[in-house]
Amino acid sequence: MDTLALEATQPKKAQNGAVVAAPGPPTPAKRKPTKKTKKAVVFFEVEILDAKTKDKLCFLDKVGKVLPSFSLHGKSLKDEDVLQHLPVGTTATFYFRDLGAQISWVTVFLTEYAGPLLIYLMFYFRVPFIYAPKYDFTTSKHWVVHLACMCHSFHYVKRLLETLFVHRFSHGTMPLRNIFKNCTYYWGFAAWMAYYINHPLYTPPIYGEQQIRLALTVFLFCQIGNFSIHIALRNLRPPGSKTRKIPYPTKNPFTWIFLLVSCPNYTYELGSWLGFTLMTQCLPVAFFTLVGFIQMTVWAKGKHRSYLKEFRDYPTLRSPILPFIL
Amino acid sequence: MSAPAMGTSKTAHTDSSNKKKKGPGTLAIAYLVIYNVVMTAGWLVIAVGLVRAYLARGSYHGLYYSIEKPLKFFQTGALLEILHCAVGIVPSSVVLTGFQVMSRVFLTWAVTHSVREVQSEDSVLLFVVAWTVTEIIRYSFYTFSLLNHLPYLIKWARYTFFVVLYPMGVAGELLTIYAALPYVQKTGLYSITLPNNYNFSFDYHTFLILIMHHVFSKLFPQLYFHMIRQRKKVLGHVEEYSKVE
């Protein structure tokens, strides 16, 4: 993606041999011929280099208020940064890095979540070529299998709706290759789990109804919890903004976990999948839960660290993902 | 793999004035020298064992049995190298080293040891010889590097022999796995079938086939060409180097 948003309105003028040539103080918008003191408008000279090769890409000798989307001193600039508010003198060097092909977060999320929803249903309905032909389009005789399908589908429908209506993303886009990586993960694991749960030789949980009931309770509790956290996080941020604030418990009891944890959405997500593992008593589900937990812990630790860095008064009782433990 | 990727050079830093935060101390270096010397000796024992057995029998056939025990011992001992990286006395990636060592250990135990019928195959000799020569050079390379006295010959050997040894080793490994397949399928070795309480299944036979495909189509070409590039980089300035660095 060409992030060279900083168009050469200035250089273009120079090419036309128009206004720019005059040296000395720039002409302000307002003219006050009676006053001696000219209102000094600060103009910048901007040199833009390729981040890797340090080749000079362009040089802008008179730049007013602009919104660069490059990096300065090794730190990436945000879309909202204004040149005048950056810690530079009147000469600045920006490094431009091509981020490569990008894709929007919403697109990635919708694709990676729609996959498991549909794939699981294919296994549930036992479409041909998955199991032996005599089982095509049959249904499992175990009621827990139907329950599991409902839970799994509910979970991904919830995720899709949250992507469309709840989440407020910090970044617009991510690298294109992420969609292949993410979809392989989600779709692959969904197929692997669904294969066993909906298999004709599936064995229901050892402790029967008790186990399933407990598992369902845990699952639903954590789904509500996860949703509550998403809503709370959404409400921290006014529409269209990218502000960051410390999340705090609200009136909703499911958010009280914020007292102990920085990223309770991940905590609840782990809980949901533990419930699902218990419900299905299926080792691939346990693997999926474990891998997801590892990844979410990495994210939670990163988020926790950036909270600590950004906010001096960040509550000290909080752990990244598991209260007091992790 | 018969010749671990050389991008991960393990020259431990002995220059005390330049000691970085995670550099090994003198005790660590002493330990590493001993480790590498012992490994060099071990693989020399295997090499000698192979030669003696060949001379005694007069054929290449079934030489595996004459060096089976030291092979298992010293190849399994290489697991320590993962620990070295994890602890930080060797500046290599834990993941990369782990991957390389585990692939060797996998072939030694989960294929050659586990499927008795392949032990008399000639393909076993192919990878054993490749491993032996490679490891003797590799461990002596590390030993000399640690002592800051690396003869150019060893460096040259390390970055040149792989050109033949690596394909040779991979060929031996793949042919051995291929030879094991019918026995694995017949006996259901290391496989789990449905139904069971954990609703899980694993077919070792299919797993081996997938491994073969992955090694042949992706892993081997990638690593091989990586090492060729390393060779150009390291041996590129041949004229400027004297024999001893």
Coordinates of C-alpha atoms in Angstrom, one line a residue:
Chain A
M1 CA 0.0 0.0 0.0
D2 CA 1.4 3.3 -0.9
T3 CA 1.2 5.4 2.2
L4 CA 2.7 8.3 0.5
A5 CA -0.3 10.4 1.6
L6 CA 1.9 13.4 1.8
E7 CA 1.3 14.6 -1.7
A8 CA 3.5 17.0 -3.3
T9 CA 1.2 19.9 -3.5
Q10 CA 4.3 21.9 -2.8
P11 CA 6.6 20.3 -5.3
K12 CA 3.9 20.5 -7.9
K13 CA 3.8 24.2 -7.5
A14 CA 7.6 24.3 -7.8
Q15 CA 7.4 22.5 -11.1
N16 CA 5.0 24.9 -12.5
G17 CA 7.4 27.6 -11.5
A18 CA 4.7 29.3 -9.5
V19 CA 4.6 30.6 -6.0
V20 CA 7.3 28.7 -4.1
A21 CA 10.4 30.4 -5.3
A22 CA 10.3 33.3 -2.9
P23 CA 12.8 33.0 -0.1
G24 CA 12.4 34.7 3.3
P25 CA 9.4 34.7 5.5
P26 CA 6.3 33.0 4.0
T27 CA 3.2 34.9 3.3
P28 CA 0.6 34.4 5.9
A29 CA -3.1 33.9 5.0
K30 CA -4.1 37.1 6.6
R31 CA -2.5 40.3 5.6
K32 CA -2.2 43.0 8.2
P33 CA -0.5 45.8 6.3
T34 CA -0.8 48.3 9.2
K35 CA 1.1 46.2 11.7
K36 CA 4.8 45.9 11.6
T37 CA 4.9 42.5 13.2
K38 CA 4.2 39.8 10.6
K39 CA 2.4 36.7 11.9
A40 CA 5.0 34.1 11.5
V41 CA 3.7 30.8 10.2
V42 CA 6.1 28.0 10.7
F43 CA 6.8 26.0 7.6
F44 CA 8.8 22.8 7.6
E45 CA 11.3 21.3 5.3
V46 CA 10.5 17.6 5.0
E47 CA 12.8 15.0 3.6
I48 CA 11.3 11.6 3.1
L49 CA 13.6 8.5 3.0
D50 CA 12.9 4.8 2.4
A51 CA 13.1 3.1 5.8
K52 CA 15.2 0.2 4.5
T53 CA 17.6 1.7 2.0
K54 CA 17.6 5.3 3.2
D55 CA 17.2 6.5 -0.3
K56 CA 15.8 10.0 -0.6
L57 CA 12.3 9.5 -1.9
C58 CA 11.4 13.1 -2.0
F59 CA 12.2 16.5 -0.5
L60 CA 9.6 19.0 0.4
D61 CA 10.9 22.4 1.2
K62 CA 7.8 24.1 2.4
V63 CA 5.3 22.0 4.3
G64 CA 2.6 23.5 6.4
K65 CA 0.2 21.5 8.6
V66 CA 0.3 17.9 7.5
L67 CA -0.7 14.5 8.5
P68 CA 2.2 12.2 7.9
S69 CA 1.7 8.4 8.1
F70 CA 5.3 7.4 8.4
S71 CA 7.8 6.8 11.2
L72 CA 10.0 9.3 13.0
H73 CA 13.0 8.3 15.0
G74 CA 12.0 4.7 14.7
K75 CA 8.6 5.1 16.1
S76 CA 5.6 4.8 13.8
L77 CA 3.4 7.8 13.4
K78 CA -0.4 7.5 13.7
D79 CA -2.8 8.8 11.1
E80 CA -3.9 11.6 13.5
D81 CA -0.4 13.0 14.2
V82 CA 0.0 16.6 13.1
L83 CA 3.4 17.7 11.9
Q84 CA 3.4 20.8 14.0
H85 CA 2.9 18.9 17.2
L86 CA 5.8 16.5 16.6
P87 CA 9.1 16.8 18.4
V88 CA 11.0 18.2 15.4
G89 CA 12.6 21.4 14.5
T90 CA 12.0 23.0 11.2
T91 CA 13.7 20.2 9.5
A92 CA 12.4 16.7 9.8
T93 CA 13.4 13.4 8.4
F94 CA 10.6 10.9 7.9
Y95 CA 11.2 7.3 7.1
F96 CA 8.7 5.7 4.7
R97 CA 7.9 2.0 4.9
D98 CA 5.7 0.2 2.4
L99 CA 3.4 -1.9 4.6
G100 CA 2.7 -4.2 1.7
A101 CA -0.8 -5.3 0.6
Q102 CA -3.3 -4.6 3.4
I103 CA -6.7 -5.8 4.2
S104 CA -9.3 -4.4 6.6
W105 CA -9.7 -5.9 10.1
V106 CA -13.4 -6.2 9.6
T107 CA -13.0 -8.3 6.5
V108 CA -10.5 -10.6 8.2
F109 CA -12.7 -11.1 11.2
L110 CA -15.8 -11.8 9.2
T111 CA -14.0 -14.3 7.0
E112 CA -12.2 -16.1 9.8
Y113 CA -15.4 -16.4 11.8
A114 CA -17.8 -17.3 9.0
G115 CA -15.5 -20.3 8.2
P116 CA -15.9 -22.2 11.4
L117 CA -19.6 -21.6 11.6
L118 CA -20.2 -23.1 8.2
I119 CA -17.5 -25.8 8.4
Y120 CA -18.8 -27.2 11.7
L121 CA -22.3 -27.3 10.3
M122 CA -21.1 -29.4 7.4
F123 CA -19.7 -32.0 9.8
Y124 CA -22.8 -31.8 11.9
F125 CA -25.1 -32.6 9.0
R126 CA -22.6 -35.2 7.8
V127 CA -22.3 -34.0 4.3
P128 CA -20.9 -36.7 1.9
F129 CA -17.1 -37.6 1.7
I130 CA -16.4 -36.9 5.3
Y131 CA -17.6 -40.1 7.0
A132 CA -18.4 -43.5 5.6
P133 CA -21.2 -43.2 2.9
K134 CA -23.8 -45.1 5.1
Y135 CA -23.7 -42.1 7.5
D136 CA -24.3 -39.4 4.9
F137 CA -26.9 -36.8 6.1
T138 CA -27.6 -38.8 9.2
T139 CA -27.7 -37.2 12.7
S140 CA -25.9 -38.2 15.9
K141 CA -27.9 -40.1 18.4
H142 CA -26.3 -38.2 21.3
W143 CA -28.1 -35.1 22.4
V144 CA -24.9 -33.5 23.6
V145 CA -23.8 -33.5 20.0
H146 CA -26.8 -31.3 19.1
L147 CA -26.1 -29.1 22.1
A148 CA -22.4 -28.7 21.1
C149 CA -23.5 -27.7 17.6
M150 CA -25.8 -25.0 19.1
C151 CA -23.1 -23.7 21.4
H152 CA -20.4 -23.6 18.7
S153 CA -22.7 -21.9 16.2
F154 CA -23.9 -19.5 18.8
H155 CA -20.3 -18.6 19.7
Y156 CA -19.4 -17.7 16.1
V157 CA -22.6 -15.9 15.3
K158 CA -21.9 -13.8 18.4
R159 CA -18.4 -13.1 17.1
L160 CA -19.7 -12.1 13.7
L161 CA -22.3 -9.7 15.2
E162 CA -19.8 -8.2 17.5
T163 CA -17.4 -7.6 14.6
L164 CA -20.2 -5.8 12.8
F165 CA -21.8 -3.9 15.6
V166 CA -19.7 -3.8 18.7
H167 CA -16.0 -3.6 18.2
R168 CA -14.2 -0.3 17.6
F169 CA -10.9 -1.2 16.0
S170 CA -7.7 0.8 16.6
H171 CA -6.3 -0.1 13.3
G172 CA -8.1 0.0 10.0
T173 CA -6.0 -2.6 8.2
M174 CA -3.5 -5.4 8.7
P175 CA -1.1 -7.2 6.3
L176 CA -2.9 -9.3 3.7
R177 CA -1.0 -12.5 4.5
N178 CA -2.7 -12.5 7.9
I179 CA -6.0 -13.5 6.5
F180 CA -4.4 -16.7 5.2
K181 CA -2.7 -17.4 8.4
N182 CA -5.7 -16.7 10.6
C183 CA -8.2 -18.5 8.4
T184 CA -6.0 -21.6 8.3
Y185 CA -5.9 -21.6 12.1
Y186 CA -9.6 -21.0 12.7
W187 CA -10.9 -23.1 9.8
G188 CA -8.4 -25.9 10.4
F189 CA -9.2 -26.3 14.1
A190 CA -12.9 -26.0 13.5
A191 CA -12.7 -28.9 11.0
W192 CA -10.6 -31.0 13.3
M193 CA -12.9 -30.5 16.3
A194 CA -16.1 -30.9 14.3
Y195 CA -14.8 -34.1 12.8
Y196 CA -14.6 -35.9 16.1
I197 CA -17.6 -34.4 17.8
N198 CA -19.9 -35.3 15.0
H199 CA -18.3 -38.7 14.3
P200 CA -20.6 -41.7 14.2
L201 CA -18.2 -43.3 16.8
Y202 CA -18.3 -40.3 19.1
T203 CA -18.3 -41.2 22.8
P204 CA -20.3 -38.8 25.1
P205 CA -18.8 -37.5 28.4
I206 CA -18.1 -40.0 31.1
Y207 CA -20.1 -38.3 33.8
G208 CA -23.1 -37.8 31.5
E209 CA -25.7 -35.3 32.2
Q210 CA -24.0 -33.8 35.3
Q211 CA -20.9 -33.1 33.3
I212 CA -22.8 -31.6 30.4
R213 CA -24.9 -29.4 32.6
L214 CA -21.9 -28.0 34.4
A215 CA -20.1 -27.4 31.1
L216 CA -23.1 -25.6 29.6
T217 CA -23.3 -23.4 32.7
V218 CA -19.7 -22.4 32.4
F219 CA -20.0 -21.9 28.7
L220 CA -23.0 -19.6 28.9
F221 CA -21.7 -17.7 31.9
C222 CA -18.4 -16.9 30.0
Q223 CA -20.2 -16.0 26.8
I224 CA -22.3 -13.4 28.7
G225 CA -19.1 -12.3 30.5
N226 CA -17.2 -12.0 27.2
F227 CA -20.0 -10.0 25.6
S228 CA -20.2 -7.7 28.7
I229 CA -16.6 -6.9 28.4
H230 CA -16.8 -6.1 24.7
I231 CA -19.7 -3.7 25.4
A232 CA -17.8 -2.1 28.3
L233 CA -14.7 -1.6 26.1
R234 CA -16.8 -0.2 23.3
N235 CA -18.3 2.3 25.7
L236 CA -14.9 3.6 26.6
R237 CA -14.4 4.9 23.2
P238 CA -16.6 7.5 21.5
P239 CA -17.8 6.5 18.0
G240 CA -15.1 7.0 15.3
S241 CA -12.4 7.7 17.8
K242 CA -9.3 5.8 18.7
T243 CA -8.8 7.1 22.3
R244 CA -7.5 4.7 24.9
K245 CA -8.7 4.8 28.5
I246 CA -8.4 2.5 31.5
P247 CA -11.3 0.2 31.6
Y248 CA -13.1 0.0 35.0
P249 CA -15.9 -2.2 36.4
T250 CA -19.4 -1.0 35.5
K251 CA -22.8 -1.7 37.0
N252 CA -22.8 -5.1 35.2
P253 CA -21.4 -7.7 37.6
F254 CA -19.7 -9.5 34.7
T255 CA -17.4 -6.5 34.4
W256 CA -16.3 -6.6 38.0
I257 CA -13.5 -8.9 37.0
F258 CA -11.8 -5.7 35.7
L259 CA -10.7 -5.3 39.3
L260 CA -8.4 -8.3 39.0
V261 CA -7.6 -8.6 35.3
S262 CA -6.5 -6.3 32.4
C263 CA -8.0 -8.4 29.6
P264 CA -11.1 -10.2 31.0
N265 CA -12.4 -10.7 27.5
Y266 CA -9.6 -13.3 27.1
T267 CA -10.3 -14.7 30.5
Y268 CA -13.9 -15.3 29.6
E269 CA -13.0 -16.7 26.2
L270 CA -10.7 -19.2 27.9
G271 CA -13.6 -20.1 30.2
S272 CA -16.0 -20.6 27.3
W273 CA -13.7 -23.0 25.6
L274 CA -13.0 -24.9 28.8
G275 CA -16.7 -25.3 29.1
F276 CA -16.9 -26.5 25.6
T277 CA -14.1 -29.0 26.2
L278 CA -15.8 -30.3 29.2
M279 CA -19.1 -30.6 27.3
T280 CA -17.7 -32.6 24.4
Q281 CA -14.8 -34.4 26.2
C282 CA -12.8 -34.2 23.1
L283 CA -9.0 -33.9 23.0
P284 CA -8.8 -31.8 19.8
V285 CA -11.0 -29.3 21.6
A286 CA -8.7 -29.3 24.5
F287 CA -5.8 -28.6 22.1
F288 CA -7.6 -25.8 20.5
T289 CA -8.3 -24.3 24.0
L290 CA -4.7 -24.6 24.9
V291 CA -3.3 -23.0 21.8
G292 CA -5.9 -20.2 22.0
F293 CA -4.9 -19.7 25.7
I294 CA -1.3 -19.4 24.8
Q295 CA -2.0 -16.8 22.1
M296 CA -4.3 -14.8 24.3
T297 CA -1.9 -14.8 27.1
V298 CA 0.7 -13.3 24.8
W299 CA -1.8 -10.6 23.7
A300 CA -2.9 -10.0 27.2
K301 CA 0.6 -9.5 28.5
G302 CA 1.3 -7.1 25.7
K303 CA -1.8 -5.1 26.4
H304 CA -1.1 -5.1 30.1
R305 CA 2.4 -3.8 29.5
S306 CA 1.1 -1.0 27.2
Y307 CA -1.5 0.0 29.8
L308 CA 1.2 0.2 32.4
K309 CA 3.4 2.3 30.1
E310 CA 0.6 4.6 29.1
F311 CA -1.1 5.2 32.4
R312 CA 0.8 6.2 35.5
D313 CA -2.2 5.4 37.8
Y314 CA -2.9 2.0 36.4
P315 CA -4.4 -0.3 39.1
T316 CA -1.6 -2.5 40.5
L317 CA -3.9 -5.4 41.6
R318 CA -4.6 -6.4 38.0
S319 CA -3.0 -9.3 36.2
P320 CA -2.9 -9.6 32.4
I321 CA -5.3 -12.6 32.0
L322 CA -5.6 -14.9 35.1
P323 CA -6.3 -13.2 38.5
F324 CA -3.1 -13.2 40.5
I325 CA -1.5 -16.0 38.4
L326 CA -0.7 -14.8 34.9
Chain B
M1 CA 18.2 -33.3 9.3
S2 CA 21.6 -34.6 8.3
A3 CA 23.3 -31.2 8.3
P4 CA 21.8 -28.6 10.6
A5 CA 21.3 -25.1 9.2
M6 CA 24.5 -23.2 9.5
G7 CA 22.8 -19.8 9.8
T8 CA 22.8 -20.5 13.5
S9 CA 26.5 -20.2 14.2
K10 CA 27.4 -21.1 17.7
T11 CA 30.7 -19.4 18.2
A12 CA 30.6 -18.4 21.8
H13 CA 32.1 -15.1 22.7
T14 CA 35.3 -15.3 24.6
D15 CA 36.5 -11.7 24.2
S16 CA 36.0 -10.5 27.7
S17 CA 36.3 -6.8 26.9
N18 CA 33.3 -7.3 24.6
K19 CA 31.1 -9.2 27.0
K20 CA 27.4 -8.7 26.2
K21 CA 24.7 -9.1 28.8
K22 CA 23.9 -12.7 27.8
G23 CA 27.4 -13.9 26.9
P24 CA 28.6 -17.1 28.4
G25 CA 31.0 -16.9 31.3
T26 CA 34.3 -18.8 31.5
L27 CA 32.6 -21.7 33.3
A28 CA 30.0 -22.0 30.5
I29 CA 32.7 -21.9 27.9
A30 CA 34.7 -24.6 29.7
Y31 CA 31.6 -26.8 29.9
L32 CA 30.8 -26.2 26.2
V33 CA 34.3 -27.1 25.2
I34 CA 34.1 -30.3 27.1
Y35 CA 30.6 -31.0 25.6
N36 CA 31.8 -30.4 22.1
V37 CA 35.0 -32.5 22.6
V38 CA 33.0 -35.4 24.0
M39 CA 30.5 -35.2 21.1
T40 CA 33.3 -35.1 18.5
A41 CA 34.9 -38.1 20.2
G42 CA 31.5 -39.9 20.3
W43 CA 30.9 -39.5 16.6
L44 CA 34.5 -40.5 15.9
V45 CA 33.8 -43.7 17.8
I46 CA 30.8 -44.3 15.6
A47 CA 32.9 -43.6 12.5
V48 CA 35.6 -46.0 13.6
G49 CA 32.9 -48.6 14.5
L50 CA 31.5 -48.4 11.0
V51 CA 34.9 -48.8 9.3
R52 CA 35.9 -51.7 11.5
A53 CA 32.6 -53.5 11.0
Y54 CA 32.8 -53.0 7.2
L55 CA 36.3 -54.4 7.1
A56 CA 35.3 -57.3 9.3
R57 CA 32.3 -58.3 7.3
G58 CA 33.4 -57.2 3.9
S59 CA 30.0 -55.7 3.0
Y60 CA 27.9 -52.6 3.6
H61 CA 25.0 -54.6 4.7
G62 CA 23.7 -54.4 8.3
L63 CA 26.4 -52.1 9.7
Y64 CA 23.7 -50.3 11.8
Y65 CA 23.9 -53.0 14.4
S66 CA 27.5 -52.5 15.1
I67 CA 27.0 -48.8 16.1
E68 CA 23.5 -48.9 17.3
K69 CA 24.2 -48.1 20.9
P70 CA 26.7 -45.2 20.5
L71 CA 24.5 -43.8 17.8
K72 CA 21.5 -43.7 20.0
F73 CA 23.5 -42.3 22.9
F74 CA 25.2 -39.5 21.2
Q75 CA 22.4 -38.5 18.9
T76 CA 20.0 -38.4 22.0
G77 CA 22.7 -36.5 23.9
A78 CA 22.3 -33.7 21.4
L79 CA 19.1 -32.8 23.2
L80 CA 21.4 -30.9 25.6
E81 CA 21.9 -28.4 22.8
I82 CA 18.4 -27.2 23.2
L83 CA 19.0 -26.6 26.8
H84 CA 22.2 -24.6 25.9
C85 CA 20.1 -22.3 23.8
A86 CA 17.3 -22.0 26.3
V87 CA 19.8 -21.1 29.1
G88 CA 21.6 -18.7 26.8
I89 CA 25.1 -20.0 26.8
V90 CA 24.7 -20.6 23.1
P91 CA 23.4 -17.8 20.9
S92 CA 21.1 -19.8 18.8
S93 CA 17.3 -19.9 18.5
V94 CA 15.8 -22.5 20.8
V95 CA 13.0 -23.2 18.3
L96 CA 15.4 -23.8 15.4
T97 CA 17.8 -26.0 17.4
G98 CA 14.9 -27.8 19.0
F99 CA 13.4 -28.6 15.6
Q100 CA 16.7 -29.8 14.2
V101 CA 17.6 -32.1 17.1
M102 CA 14.1 -33.4 17.4
S103 CA 14.0 -34.4 13.8
R104 CA 17.2 -36.5 14.3
V105 CA 15.9 -38.0 17.6
F106 CA 12.6 -38.8 15.8
L107 CA 14.4 -40.7 13.1
T108 CA 16.6 -42.5 15.5
W109 CA 13.9 -43.7 17.9
A110 CA 10.5 -43.3 16.4
V111 CA 11.5 -44.8 13.0
T112 CA 14.7 -46.8 13.1
H113 CA 14.5 -48.2 16.6
S114 CA 10.7 -48.7 16.6
V115 CA 10.4 -50.5 13.2
R116 CA 12.9 -53.3 13.6
E117 CA 12.5 -54.4 10.0
V118 CA 14.1 -51.3 8.5
Q119 CA 17.3 -51.7 10.5
S120 CA 18.9 -53.8 7.9
E121 CA 18.0 -51.5 5.1
D122 CA 20.9 -49.8 3.2
S123 CA 19.1 -46.4 3.5
V124 CA 20.0 -46.5 7.2
L125 CA 23.6 -46.6 6.4
L126 CA 23.2 -43.7 4.0
F127 CA 22.0 -41.3 6.7
V128 CA 24.2 -42.7 9.4
V129 CA 27.3 -42.0 7.4
A130 CA 26.0 -38.6 6.5
W131 CA 25.3 -37.7 10.1
T132 CA 28.6 -39.1 11.3
V133 CA 30.8 -37.1 9.0
T134 CA 28.7 -34.0 9.5
E135 CA 28.7 -34.2 13.2
I136 CA 32.4 -34.8 13.5
I137 CA 33.1 -31.6 11.5
R138 CA 30.4 -29.6 13.2
Y139 CA 31.4 -30.4 16.8
S140 CA 35.1 -29.8 16.0
F141 CA 34.1 -26.5 14.4
Y142 CA 32.4 -25.5 17.6
T143 CA 35.3 -26.7 19.8
F144 CA 37.9 -24.7 17.8
S145 CA 35.6 -21.7 17.7
L146 CA 35.2 -21.7 21.4
L147 CA 38.9 -21.8 21.8
N148 CA 39.2 -19.0 19.3
H149 CA 41.5 -21.0 17.1
L150 CA 39.5 -22.1 14.1
P151 CA 41.6 -23.6 11.3
Y152 CA 40.3 -22.5 8.0
L153 CA 40.1 -26.1 6.9
I154 CA 37.5 -27.0 9.5
K155 CA 35.5 -23.9 8.5
W156 CA 35.8 -24.7 4.9
A157 CA 34.7 -28.3 5.5
R158 CA 31.7 -27.3 7.6
Y159 CA 30.5 -25.0 4.8
T160 CA 31.3 -27.3 1.9
F161 CA 30.7 -30.9 2.8
F162 CA 27.0 -30.3 3.4
V163 CA 26.6 -29.9 -0.4
V164 CA 26.8 -33.7 -0.7
L165 CA 26.1 -34.8 2.8
Y166 CA 22.8 -33.0 3.3
P167 CA 21.0 -34.5 0.2
M168 CA 22.6 -37.8 1.0
G169 CA 21.3 -37.8 4.6
V170 CA 17.8 -36.6 3.6
A171 CA 17.7 -39.3 1.0
G172 CA 18.6 -41.9 3.5
E173 CA 16.1 -40.6 6.0
L174 CA 13.2 -40.5 3.5
L175 CA 14.0 -44.0 2.1
T176 CA 14.1 -45.4 5.6
I177 CA 10.7 -43.9 6.5
Y178 CA 9.3 -45.2 3.2
A179 CA 10.6 -48.7 4.0
A180 CA 8.9 -48.5 7.4
L181 CA 5.5 -47.6 6.1
P182 CA 4.1 -51.1 5.4
Y183 CA 5.1 -52.4 8.8
V184 CA 3.6 -49.4 10.5
Q185 CA 0.3 -49.9 8.7
K186 CA 0.2 -53.6 9.4
T187 CA 0.8 -53.3 13.1
G188 CA -0.9 -50.0 13.7
L189 CA 2.2 -48.7 15.5
Y190 CA 1.7 -45.6 17.6
S191 CA -1.8 -45.2 16.3
I192 CA -5.1 -44.5 18.2
T193 CA -8.4 -45.5 16.8
L194 CA -12.0 -44.5 17.5
P195 CA -14.1 -45.0 19.6
N196 CA -12.3 -43.9 22.8
N197 CA -13.1 -41.7 25.8
Y198 CA -11.2 -38.7 24.5
N199 CA -12.7 -38.7 21.0
F200 CA -9.3 -38.5 19.3
S201 CA -7.5 -40.5 16.7
F202 CA -4.0 -40.6 15.2
D203 CA -2.7 -42.6 12.3
Y204 CA 1.0 -42.9 12.4
H205 CA 1.2 -44.2 8.9
T206 CA -0.5 -41.1 7.4
F207 CA 1.6 -39.0 9.7
L208 CA 4.8 -40.4 8.3
I209 CA 3.6 -39.9 4.8
L210 CA 2.8 -36.2 5.5
I211 CA 6.3 -35.8 7.1
M212 CA 7.9 -37.2 4.0
H213 CA 6.0 -34.8 1.8
H214 CA 6.8 -31.9 4.0
V215 CA 10.5 -32.7 4.2
F216 CA 10.9 -33.4 0.5
S217 CA 8.8 -30.5 -0.9
K218 CA 9.4 -27.7 1.6
L219 CA 11.9 -28.3 4.4
F220 CA 14.8 -29.7 2.5
P221 CA 14.8 -27.2 -0.4
Q222 CA 14.4 -24.3 1.9
L223 CA 17.3 -25.3 4.3
Y224 CA 19.5 -26.5 1.5
F225 CA 19.4 -23.2 -0.4
H226 CA 19.7 -21.3 2.9
M227 CA 23.0 -23.1 3.6
I228 CA 24.2 -22.4 0.1
R229 CA 23.7 -18.7 0.6
Q230 CA 25.4 -19.0 4.0
R231 CA 28.3 -20.6 2.3
K232 CA 28.7 -17.8 -0.2
K233 CA 28.6 -15.3 2.7
V234 CA 31.0 -17.0 4.9
L235 CA 33.5 -18.4 2.4
G236 CA 33.0 -15.6 -0.1
H237 CA 36.1 -13.7 0.9
V238 CA 38.4 -16.7 0.4
E239 CA 41.4 -14.8 -0.8
E240 CA 41.6 -12.4 2.2
Y241 CA 41.7 -15.2 4.8
S242 CA 44.9 -16.9 6.0
K243 CA 44.8 -20.5 7.2
V244 CA 44.4 -19.7 10.9
E245 CA 42.0 -16.9 11.9

